[in-house]
Amino acid sequence: MTPANLADTVLSAARAVFETRGLDVGALPDTTSVERPRNPEHGDYASTLALQLGKKVGVAPRELASALAEELGRRDGIKSVEIAGPGFLNIRLDAAAAGVLARDIVLAGSAYGRTERLAGERVNLEFVSANPTGPVHIGGVRWAAVGDALSRVLRTAGADVGTEYYFNDAGAQIDRFARSLLAAAKGEPAPEDGYGGAYIAEIAADVVEAEPDVLSQEPEAAQETFRRVGVELMFAEIKKTLAEFGVHFDTYFNEKDLHDRGELQEALDRLREQGRVFEQDGATWLRTTDFGDDKDRVLRKSDGDWTYFAADCAYYLDKRKRGFDRIVIMLGADHHGYIGRMKAMSACFGDDPEKNLEILIGQMVNLVRDGEPVRMSKRAGTVVTLEDFVEALGVDATRYALARYSSDSPIDIDIDLWTRATRDNPVYYVQYVAARTWNVAVNANDKGVTRGTPEDFKPELLSHEKENDLLKALNEYPDVVARAAEQRAPHHVARYLEEVAGAYHRFYDKCLVSPKGDDPITETHRARLWLNDATRTVIANGLALLGVSAPERM
């Protein structure tokens, strides 16, 4: 019995108690959990199972806890079980049972932390989806970091995930972009509703290089050339920038394809079949108020043009047709009003919006230097871009900093803090442990300390208080990953890694992995090397979920 399956052991003990007492075994849950008490004096782990089940089966929780404690006391690896309060179980493991985890983690390697918690779920995760009218700006940077981390976390928890970038290559903003490029190529000011910034002149020059006769074309043809080629160039740059940031998508979906393939009409027909469409004032409407929206939505205007919302409907239907059970869309803070209409749209298709559609809203981010927000990009002119972030912090610090906070909270990213090589810089603090564990292993091997075979490992020697604390922290990793996946909250992983880093530093200060001077090598040194290497495995696995490197040297 190891800490990793302690919860199963508690549930197994409960089943034995129920069968012995003739209680309803059907009242037992499929799974249970154990938690680390806030006060270590209360034991290694705590269970509230007796409190949860007592009332259901008509047994006083403390009486049920007493029976569970007696049964658990007979299980291998359990050192003691105490009953606290109205029926809490405080469990202590013997050193051998706890120490086995170090070996299990090392042997599992990159697979440690993987679970089947979300097995069977097919999730379409759409994030960033910045319009191809300029570089990825500060809001998109947050979703690039958080969305990519979330996709990794979901997969590690067993979900089948398809990541997607919605390429909005149709609509008025693309026309404004094309007019802005044409004006820049002619040396004219940007249109009043156009786009500015040095990147516009750069893209315009690239279009002229690719299409040398563009400025001699008729105005309408020239604008179409700048639209077609400019969008291609801009999107190629966006993809390149995201790739350099470590973000790749399974699918890049073009909005224009929805129009070209007739999918807007198909969506309209499907909604009409559901009885949710009506005609008014020459326009075609969707009755989203039937499902809580604040007003009904136009799908097709009186002039025959489709609305953006019609494209949203078609895109949602396309994802569902591709077999995704759950559609997760990450949007910026200015899109909060979309939630009601999108949820209502899902219901209009006959779906369950609580099951089939999730919309996550990311709050604002400020890049701060010397206590003041950095407001403008050297290149984009009006916004801070992904390139600005990476130039200021580097890829690792940017990804970690943005993934460290709940996405529904606004944050200030302090350049001074996140570039500092000190322990108050969270990414440095965690990466330092990655490097330290590597160097400890190298130095140990240089002194002749090796792990030996798994069969030679003596887990009972990991009995020091700081070793036990570190083992308890490492044991939580699979549950942290599963919780981060279920709550769509990869920041749990970052905060957990900082906890592990602290536990490792305290272990390092008290427990020698290599002997001092000419002292002999002992089995304790070998056991501690297993624990050291297990820590590096967890740190590396967790950082990989955030898209951050685990360096060997700092």
Coordinates of C-alpha atoms in Angstrom, one line a residue, residues 10-552:
V10 CA -10.0 3.5 2.7
L11 CA -12.8 2.6 0.4
S12 CA -11.9 -1.1 0.5
A13 CA -11.9 -1.0 4.3
A14 CA -15.3 0.7 4.3
R15 CA -16.7 -2.1 2.0
A16 CA -15.3 -4.7 4.5
V17 CA -17.0 -2.9 7.4
F18 CA -20.3 -2.6 5.6
E19 CA -20.3 -6.3 4.6
T20 CA -19.5 -7.4 8.2
R21 CA -22.2 -5.2 9.7
G22 CA -24.8 -6.0 7.0
L23 CA -25.0 -2.4 5.9
D24 CA -26.1 -1.3 2.4
V25 CA -23.0 -1.6 0.2
G26 CA -24.8 0.3 -2.5
A27 CA -24.4 3.4 -0.4
L28 CA -20.6 3.4 -0.9
P29 CA -19.3 5.9 -3.4
D30 CA -17.4 4.7 -6.5
T31 CA -14.4 6.8 -5.4
T32 CA -13.3 8.7 -2.3
S33 CA -10.4 11.0 -1.5
V34 CA -7.9 11.6 1.2
E35 CA -6.4 15.0 2.0
R36 CA -3.3 16.3 3.8
P37 CA -4.3 17.9 7.1
R38 CA -3.3 21.5 7.5
N39 CA -1.7 20.6 10.8
P40 CA 0.9 17.8 10.3
E41 CA 0.4 16.8 13.9
H42 CA -3.0 15.4 12.9
G43 CA -1.4 12.8 10.7
D44 CA -0.3 12.2 7.2
Y45 CA -3.7 12.0 5.6
A46 CA -7.3 12.6 6.6
S47 CA -10.6 11.1 5.4
T48 CA -14.2 12.3 5.9
L49 CA -15.8 9.1 4.6
A50 CA -17.4 8.2 7.9
L51 CA -19.0 11.6 8.1
Q52 CA -20.3 11.3 4.5
L53 CA -21.8 7.8 5.0
G54 CA -23.0 7.6 8.6
K55 CA -26.3 9.4 8.1
K56 CA -27.0 7.5 4.8
V57 CA -26.8 4.1 6.5
G58 CA -28.2 5.1 10.0
V59 CA -24.9 4.7 11.9
A60 CA -23.4 7.5 14.0
P61 CA -20.4 8.9 12.1
R62 CA -18.0 8.5 15.0
E63 CA -19.1 4.8 15.5
L64 CA -18.6 4.2 11.8
A65 CA -15.2 5.9 12.0
S66 CA -14.2 3.7 14.9
A67 CA -15.0 0.5 12.8
L68 CA -13.1 2.0 9.8
A69 CA -10.1 2.8 12.0
E70 CA -10.0 -0.8 13.3
E71 CA -10.2 -2.2 9.8
L72 CA -7.6 0.2 8.4
G73 CA -5.3 -0.7 11.3
R74 CA -5.1 -4.2 9.9
R75 CA -4.0 -3.1 6.4
D76 CA -0.3 -3.2 5.4
G77 CA 1.4 0.2 5.4
I78 CA -0.9 1.9 7.9
K79 CA 1.0 2.9 11.0
S80 CA -2.0 4.3 13.0
V81 CA -5.5 5.7 12.6
E82 CA -7.0 8.2 15.0
I83 CA -10.6 9.5 15.2
A84 CA -11.0 13.2 15.6
G85 CA -14.1 15.3 16.2
P86 CA -17.4 13.9 15.0
G87 CA -15.8 11.2 12.8
F88 CA -12.7 12.4 11.0
L89 CA -10.1 9.7 10.3
N90 CA -6.4 10.9 10.7
I91 CA -4.2 8.3 9.1
R92 CA -0.4 7.8 9.5
L93 CA 1.6 5.6 7.2
D94 CA 4.7 3.7 8.1
A95 CA 7.9 4.9 6.5
A96 CA 8.2 1.9 4.1
A97 CA 4.7 2.5 2.7
A98 CA 5.3 6.2 2.2
G99 CA 8.8 5.8 0.7
V100 CA 7.7 3.4 -2.0
L101 CA 6.2 6.4 -3.8
A102 CA 9.7 7.7 -4.6
R103 CA 10.5 4.5 -6.6
D104 CA 7.1 4.4 -8.3
I105 CA 7.5 8.0 -9.5
V106 CA 11.0 7.5 -10.9
L107 CA 9.9 4.3 -12.7
A108 CA 6.8 6.0 -14.1
G109 CA 8.8 8.9 -15.4
S110 CA 6.9 11.2 -17.7
A111 CA 3.8 9.0 -17.2
Y112 CA 3.5 10.0 -13.5
G113 CA 0.5 12.1 -13.0
R114 CA -1.5 10.7 -15.9
T115 CA -5.0 9.6 -14.9
E116 CA -8.2 8.5 -16.6
R117 CA -10.4 11.0 -14.8
L118 CA -11.7 12.5 -18.0
A119 CA -11.4 9.4 -20.2
G120 CA -14.1 9.3 -22.8
E121 CA -14.5 13.0 -23.1
R122 CA -14.0 14.5 -26.6
V123 CA -13.1 18.2 -26.0
N124 CA -12.7 20.9 -28.7
L125 CA -10.6 23.7 -27.1
E126 CA -10.5 27.0 -29.0
F127 CA -8.2 29.7 -27.8
V128 CA -6.4 32.8 -29.1
S129 CA -8.3 33.1 -32.4
A130 CA -6.9 36.6 -32.9
N131 CA -8.1 38.4 -36.1
P132 CA -5.4 38.3 -38.8
T133 CA -5.3 42.1 -38.8
G134 CA -2.2 42.5 -36.5
P135 CA 0.2 40.7 -34.2
V136 CA -1.1 38.7 -31.2
H137 CA -1.9 41.3 -28.5
I138 CA -1.8 41.1 -24.8
G139 CA -5.1 39.4 -24.3
G140 CA -4.3 36.7 -26.9
V141 CA -0.9 36.2 -25.1
R142 CA -2.7 35.2 -21.9
W143 CA -4.9 32.7 -23.8
A144 CA -1.9 31.3 -25.7
A145 CA -0.2 30.4 -22.4
V146 CA -3.3 29.3 -20.5
G147 CA -5.0 27.6 -23.4
D148 CA -2.0 25.6 -24.3
A149 CA -1.4 24.6 -20.7
L150 CA -5.0 23.6 -20.3
S151 CA -4.9 21.4 -23.4
R152 CA -1.9 19.6 -21.9
V153 CA -3.6 19.2 -18.6
L154 CA -6.8 17.9 -20.1
R155 CA -4.9 15.3 -22.1
T156 CA -2.9 14.2 -19.0
A157 CA -6.3 13.7 -17.3
G158 CA -7.4 11.3 -20.1
A159 CA -9.5 13.6 -22.3
D160 CA -9.4 13.4 -26.1
V161 CA -8.6 17.0 -27.0
G162 CA -8.6 18.9 -30.3
T163 CA -7.1 22.4 -30.1
E164 CA -8.4 24.9 -32.6
Y165 CA -7.7 28.4 -33.8
Y166 CA -10.6 30.2 -35.5
F167 CA -9.2 32.2 -38.4
N168 CA -11.6 35.1 -38.9
D169 CA -10.8 35.8 -42.6
A170 CA -14.2 37.3 -43.5
G171 CA -16.0 40.5 -42.5
A172 CA -15.6 44.2 -42.2
Q173 CA -12.4 44.2 -40.1
I174 CA -10.6 42.4 -43.0
D175 CA -11.8 45.1 -45.4
R176 CA -10.4 47.8 -43.1
F177 CA -7.1 45.8 -42.9
A178 CA -6.9 45.7 -46.7
R179 CA -7.6 49.4 -47.0
S180 CA -5.0 50.2 -44.4
L181 CA -2.4 48.1 -46.4
L182 CA -3.3 49.8 -49.6
A183 CA -2.9 53.2 -48.1
A184 CA 0.4 52.4 -46.5
A185 CA 1.7 51.1 -49.9
K186 CA 0.7 54.4 -51.5
G187 CA 2.3 56.4 -48.7
E188 CA -1.0 57.7 -47.6
P189 CA -2.4 58.0 -44.0
A190 CA -4.3 55.1 -42.7
P191 CA -8.1 55.3 -43.2
E192 CA -10.0 56.8 -40.2
D193 CA -11.3 53.3 -39.2
G194 CA -8.1 51.5 -40.3
Y195 CA -5.1 50.0 -38.6
G196 CA -1.9 51.7 -37.7
G197 CA 1.5 50.6 -36.5
A198 CA 4.8 49.8 -38.2
Y199 CA 3.7 46.3 -38.9
I200 CA 1.1 47.6 -41.5
A201 CA 3.9 49.2 -43.5
E202 CA 5.9 46.0 -43.3
I203 CA 3.1 43.8 -44.5
A204 CA 2.2 46.3 -47.2
A205 CA 5.8 46.2 -48.5
D206 CA 5.7 42.4 -48.5
V207 CA 2.5 42.4 -50.5
V208 CA 4.1 44.7 -53.1
E209 CA 7.1 42.5 -53.2
A210 CA 4.9 39.4 -53.8
E211 CA 2.6 41.2 -56.3
P212 CA 4.8 43.9 -58.0
D213 CA 1.9 45.1 -60.2
V214 CA -0.6 45.6 -57.4
L215 CA -0.4 49.4 -57.3
S216 CA -1.2 49.6 -61.0
Q217 CA -4.4 47.6 -60.6
E218 CA -7.8 49.1 -60.5
P219 CA -8.6 50.3 -56.9
E220 CA -11.1 47.5 -56.2
A221 CA -8.7 44.8 -57.6
A222 CA -5.8 46.3 -55.7
Q223 CA -7.7 46.2 -52.4
E224 CA -8.7 42.6 -53.0
T225 CA -5.0 41.7 -53.7
F226 CA -3.9 43.4 -50.4
R227 CA -6.7 41.6 -48.6
R228 CA -5.8 38.1 -50.0
V229 CA -2.1 38.4 -49.8
G230 CA -2.0 40.6 -46.7
V231 CA -4.1 38.2 -44.7
E232 CA -2.0 35.2 -45.7
L233 CA 1.2 37.1 -44.7
M234 CA -0.3 38.3 -41.4
F235 CA -1.6 34.9 -40.4
A236 CA 1.7 33.2 -41.4
E237 CA 3.4 35.6 -39.0
I238 CA 0.9 34.9 -36.2
K239 CA 1.5 31.2 -36.6
K240 CA 5.2 31.6 -36.6
T241 CA 5.1 33.8 -33.4
L242 CA 2.9 31.3 -31.6
A243 CA 5.1 28.4 -32.7
E244 CA 8.1 30.2 -31.2
F245 CA 6.1 30.6 -28.0
G246 CA 5.6 26.8 -28.0
V247 CA 1.9 26.9 -29.1
H248 CA 0.7 24.7 -31.9
F249 CA -2.9 24.0 -32.9
D250 CA -4.4 20.7 -34.2
T251 CA -6.7 22.7 -36.5
Y252 CA -6.7 26.2 -38.1
F253 CA -10.2 26.8 -39.1
N254 CA -11.1 29.5 -41.7
E255 CA -14.4 31.4 -41.2
K256 CA -14.5 31.9 -45.0
D257 CA -14.8 28.1 -45.4
L258 CA -18.1 28.2 -43.5
H259 CA -19.5 30.6 -46.1
D260 CA -18.0 28.8 -49.1
R261 CA -19.3 25.4 -48.0
G262 CA -22.8 26.7 -47.3
E263 CA -22.6 25.8 -43.7
L264 CA -24.4 29.0 -42.5
Q265 CA -27.4 27.9 -44.5
E266 CA -27.1 24.4 -43.1
A267 CA -27.1 25.8 -39.6
L268 CA -30.1 28.0 -40.4
D269 CA -32.0 24.9 -41.7
R270 CA -31.1 22.9 -38.6
L271 CA -32.3 25.7 -36.3
R272 CA -35.5 26.1 -38.4
E273 CA -36.1 22.3 -37.9
Q274 CA -35.9 22.9 -34.2
G275 CA -38.6 25.5 -34.5
R276 CA -36.4 28.4 -33.2
V277 CA -36.3 30.6 -36.3
F278 CA -38.7 33.4 -37.2
E279 CA -39.0 36.2 -39.8
Q280 CA -39.4 39.8 -38.8
D281 CA -38.8 43.2 -40.6
G282 CA -37.4 41.3 -43.5
A283 CA -34.7 39.7 -41.4
T284 CA -34.3 36.1 -40.2
W285 CA -34.0 35.8 -36.4
L286 CA -33.2 33.1 -33.8
R287 CA -35.4 33.0 -30.7
T288 CA -32.6 32.8 -28.2
T289 CA -34.8 34.5 -25.5
D290 CA -36.5 31.0 -25.2
F291 CA -33.3 30.0 -23.3
G292 CA -32.5 33.1 -21.2
D293 CA -30.8 35.4 -23.7
D294 CA -31.6 39.1 -23.2
K295 CA -32.9 39.5 -26.7
D296 CA -33.4 37.5 -29.9
R297 CA -30.6 37.4 -32.4
V298 CA -30.5 38.2 -36.1
L299 CA -29.0 35.5 -38.3
R300 CA -29.6 37.1 -41.7
K301 CA -30.2 40.8 -42.2
S302 CA -32.9 42.2 -44.4
D303 CA -30.3 42.9 -47.2
G304 CA -29.5 39.2 -47.3
D305 CA -26.1 39.4 -45.6
W306 CA -25.3 36.9 -42.8
T307 CA -24.4 38.2 -39.3
Y308 CA -21.4 37.3 -37.3
F309 CA -23.7 35.4 -35.0
A310 CA -24.8 33.2 -37.9
A311 CA -21.2 32.2 -38.4
D312 CA -20.9 31.4 -34.7
C313 CA -23.9 29.1 -35.1
A314 CA -22.4 27.4 -38.1
Y315 CA -19.0 27.0 -36.5
Y316 CA -20.6 25.5 -33.3
L317 CA -22.5 23.0 -35.4
D318 CA -19.4 22.1 -37.4
K319 CA -17.5 21.2 -34.2
R320 CA -20.4 19.1 -33.0
K321 CA -20.6 17.3 -36.4
R322 CA -16.9 16.5 -36.0
G323 CA -17.7 14.5 -32.9
F324 CA -16.8 16.8 -30.1
D325 CA -19.0 16.3 -27.1
R326 CA -17.8 19.4 -25.3
I327 CA -17.0 22.7 -26.9
V328 CA -14.7 25.0 -24.8
I329 CA -14.1 28.5 -26.1
M330 CA -11.7 30.9 -24.4
L331 CA -12.7 34.6 -24.9
G332 CA -11.4 38.0 -23.7
A333 CA -12.9 40.1 -21.0
D334 CA -14.7 42.3 -23.6
H335 CA -16.7 39.2 -24.7
H336 CA -18.5 38.5 -21.5
G337 CA -21.8 39.4 -23.1
Y338 CA -21.4 36.5 -25.5
I339 CA -22.0 33.9 -22.9
G340 CA -25.8 34.3 -22.8
R341 CA -26.3 34.3 -26.5
M342 CA -23.9 31.4 -27.1
K343 CA -25.4 29.2 -24.4
A344 CA -28.9 30.0 -25.8
M345 CA -27.7 29.1 -29.3
S346 CA -26.5 25.7 -28.1
A347 CA -29.9 25.1 -26.5
C348 CA -31.6 26.1 -29.8
F349 CA -29.7 23.3 -31.6
G350 CA -31.2 20.9 -29.0
D351 CA -28.0 20.5 -27.0
D352 CA -27.5 20.9 -23.3
P353 CA -25.5 24.1 -22.9
E354 CA -24.2 23.0 -19.5
K355 CA -22.8 19.8 -20.9
N356 CA -21.9 20.7 -24.5
L357 CA -20.6 24.3 -24.3
E358 CA -18.2 26.1 -22.0
I359 CA -17.1 29.7 -22.4
L360 CA -14.1 30.8 -20.3
I361 CA -13.5 34.5 -19.9
G362 CA -10.0 35.8 -19.4
Q363 CA -9.5 39.1 -17.6
M364 CA -7.1 41.8 -18.5
V365 CA -3.3 41.6 -18.2
N366 CA -0.9 44.5 -17.8
L367 CA 2.8 44.3 -18.4
V368 CA 4.4 46.5 -15.8
R369 CA 7.9 48.2 -15.7
D370 CA 9.0 50.4 -12.8
G371 CA 5.5 50.2 -11.4
E372 CA 3.9 51.6 -14.5
P373 CA 2.0 49.7 -17.2
V374 CA 3.8 49.2 -20.5
R375 CA 1.1 50.4 -22.9
M376 CA 2.4 50.4 -26.4
S377 CA 4.3 48.1 -28.6
K378 CA 7.3 49.3 -30.6
R379 CA 5.8 47.6 -33.6
A380 CA 2.1 47.5 -33.2
G381 CA 1.9 51.0 -32.0
T382 CA -1.2 50.8 -29.8
V383 CA -1.0 47.5 -27.9
V384 CA 1.5 45.2 -26.2
T385 CA 2.1 42.1 -28.3
L386 CA 3.4 38.5 -27.7
E387 CA 6.8 39.6 -29.1
D388 CA 6.9 42.3 -26.5
F389 CA 6.2 39.9 -23.7
V390 CA 8.9 37.4 -24.8
E391 CA 11.4 40.2 -25.4
A392 CA 10.8 41.4 -21.9
L393 CA 10.6 38.1 -20.0
G394 CA 11.6 35.2 -22.2
V395 CA 9.3 32.4 -23.2
D396 CA 9.5 30.4 -19.9
A397 CA 8.8 33.3 -17.6
T398 CA 6.0 34.6 -19.8
R399 CA 4.3 31.2 -20.0
Y400 CA 4.7 30.5 -16.3
A401 CA 3.6 34.0 -15.2
L402 CA 0.4 34.0 -17.3
A403 CA -0.5 30.4 -16.4
R404 CA 0.1 31.0 -12.6
Y405 CA -3.1 32.9 -12.0
S406 CA -6.7 32.1 -12.4
S407 CA -7.7 33.4 -15.8
D408 CA -10.8 35.1 -14.3
S409 CA -8.6 37.5 -12.3
P410 CA -6.9 40.6 -13.8
I411 CA -3.1 40.5 -13.3
D412 CA -0.1 42.8 -13.5
I413 CA 3.1 41.1 -14.8
D414 CA 6.1 42.9 -13.3
I415 CA 9.1 42.8 -15.6
D416 CA 11.5 43.4 -12.7
L417 CA 10.1 40.5 -10.6
W418 CA 9.8 38.0 -13.4
T419 CA 13.4 38.5 -14.7
R420 CA 15.0 38.4 -11.3
A421 CA 17.3 35.5 -10.4
T422 CA 16.0 35.3 -6.8
R423 CA 13.6 33.0 -4.9
D424 CA 10.8 35.6 -5.0
N425 CA 10.6 35.0 -8.7
P426 CA 8.2 32.0 -8.9
V427 CA 9.5 30.5 -12.2
Y428 CA 13.1 30.9 -11.0
Y429 CA 12.2 29.3 -7.7
V430 CA 10.7 26.2 -9.4
Q431 CA 13.3 25.9 -12.2
Y432 CA 16.1 26.2 -9.6
V433 CA 14.8 23.0 -8.0
A434 CA 14.8 21.3 -11.4
A435 CA 18.5 22.3 -11.8
R436 CA 19.4 21.5 -8.2
T437 CA 17.9 18.0 -8.3
W438 CA 19.9 17.3 -11.5
N439 CA 23.1 18.6 -10.0
V440 CA 22.5 16.6 -6.8
A441 CA 22.2 13.5 -8.8
V442 CA 25.3 14.2 -10.8
N443 CA 27.4 15.0 -7.7
A444 CA 26.0 11.8 -6.0
N445 CA 27.0 9.7 -8.9
D446 CA 30.5 11.3 -9.0
K447 CA 30.9 10.2 -5.3
G448 CA 29.7 6.7 -6.1
V449 CA 26.1 7.0 -4.9
T450 CA 23.7 5.3 -7.3
R451 CA 20.1 4.3 -7.0
G452 CA 20.8 0.6 -7.7
T453 CA 18.0 -1.6 -8.9
P454 CA 14.4 -1.1 -7.8
E455 CA 14.6 -4.3 -5.8
D456 CA 17.5 -2.9 -3.8
F457 CA 15.6 0.3 -2.8
K458 CA 14.8 0.5 0.9
P459 CA 11.9 2.8 1.3
E460 CA 11.7 2.4 5.1
L461 CA 14.9 4.4 5.3
L462 CA 13.0 7.6 4.2
S463 CA 11.8 8.2 7.7
H464 CA 13.0 11.8 8.3
E465 CA 10.3 14.4 8.9
K466 CA 11.4 16.4 5.8
E467 CA 11.5 13.3 3.7
N468 CA 7.9 12.5 4.7
D469 CA 6.8 16.0 4.0
L470 CA 8.3 15.9 0.5
L471 CA 6.7 12.5 -0.2
K472 CA 3.3 13.8 0.8
A473 CA 3.7 16.7 -1.6
L474 CA 4.8 14.5 -4.5
N475 CA 1.9 12.2 -3.9
E476 CA -0.6 15.0 -4.6
Y477 CA 0.6 15.5 -8.2
P478 CA -2.0 13.3 -10.0
D479 CA -4.9 14.8 -8.0
V480 CA -3.6 18.3 -8.7
V481 CA -3.5 17.6 -12.4
A482 CA -7.0 16.0 -12.4
R483 CA -8.4 18.9 -10.4
A484 CA -6.8 21.5 -12.8
A485 CA -8.3 19.6 -15.7
E486 CA -11.8 19.4 -14.2
Q487 CA -11.8 23.0 -13.1
R488 CA -10.1 24.3 -16.3
A489 CA -7.5 25.9 -14.0
P490 CA -3.9 25.1 -14.9
H491 CA -2.8 27.7 -12.4
H492 CA -3.3 24.9 -9.8
V493 CA -0.3 23.1 -11.3
A494 CA 2.0 26.2 -11.0
R495 CA 1.1 26.8 -7.4
Y496 CA 1.6 23.2 -6.6
L497 CA 5.0 23.2 -8.1
E498 CA 6.0 26.0 -5.8
E499 CA 4.8 24.0 -2.9
V500 CA 7.0 21.0 -4.0
A501 CA 9.9 23.4 -4.5
G502 CA 9.6 24.6 -0.9
A503 CA 9.4 21.0 0.4
Y504 CA 12.4 20.0 -1.6
H505 CA 14.5 22.9 -0.3
R506 CA 13.7 22.0 3.3
F507 CA 14.6 18.3 2.5
Y508 CA 17.9 19.4 0.9
D509 CA 18.8 21.5 3.9
K510 CA 18.3 18.6 6.4
C511 CA 19.0 15.3 4.4
L512 CA 22.3 14.6 2.7
V513 CA 22.1 12.6 -0.6
S514 CA 25.9 12.3 -0.8
P515 CA 28.2 11.5 2.2
K516 CA 30.4 14.2 3.6
G517 CA 34.1 13.9 3.0
D518 CA 35.3 10.3 3.4
D519 CA 32.1 9.1 5.2
P520 CA 30.9 5.8 3.8
I521 CA 28.0 5.5 1.4
T522 CA 24.9 4.1 3.1
E523 CA 21.6 2.7 1.9
T524 CA 20.0 5.9 3.2
H525 CA 22.0 7.9 0.7
R526 CA 20.7 5.6 -2.1
A527 CA 17.1 5.9 -0.9
R528 CA 17.4 9.7 -0.8
L529 CA 18.7 9.7 -4.3
W530 CA 15.5 8.0 -5.4
L531 CA 13.6 10.7 -3.6
N532 CA 15.7 13.4 -5.2
D533 CA 15.1 12.0 -8.7
A534 CA 11.4 11.5 -8.0
T535 CA 11.2 15.3 -7.2
R536 CA 12.9 16.2 -10.5
T537 CA 10.4 13.9 -12.3
V538 CA 7.4 15.7 -10.8
I539 CA 8.9 19.2 -11.3
A540 CA 9.8 18.4 -14.9
N541 CA 6.3 16.8 -15.6
G542 CA 4.5 19.8 -14.0
L543 CA 6.6 22.4 -15.9
A544 CA 6.0 20.5 -19.1
L545 CA 2.2 20.9 -18.6
L546 CA 2.8 24.7 -18.5
G547 CA 5.1 24.6 -21.5
V548 CA 8.1 25.6 -19.4
S549 CA 11.5 24.0 -19.5
A550 CA 13.1 22.1 -16.6
P551 CA 16.8 23.2 -16.9
E552 CA 19.8 21.1 -15.8

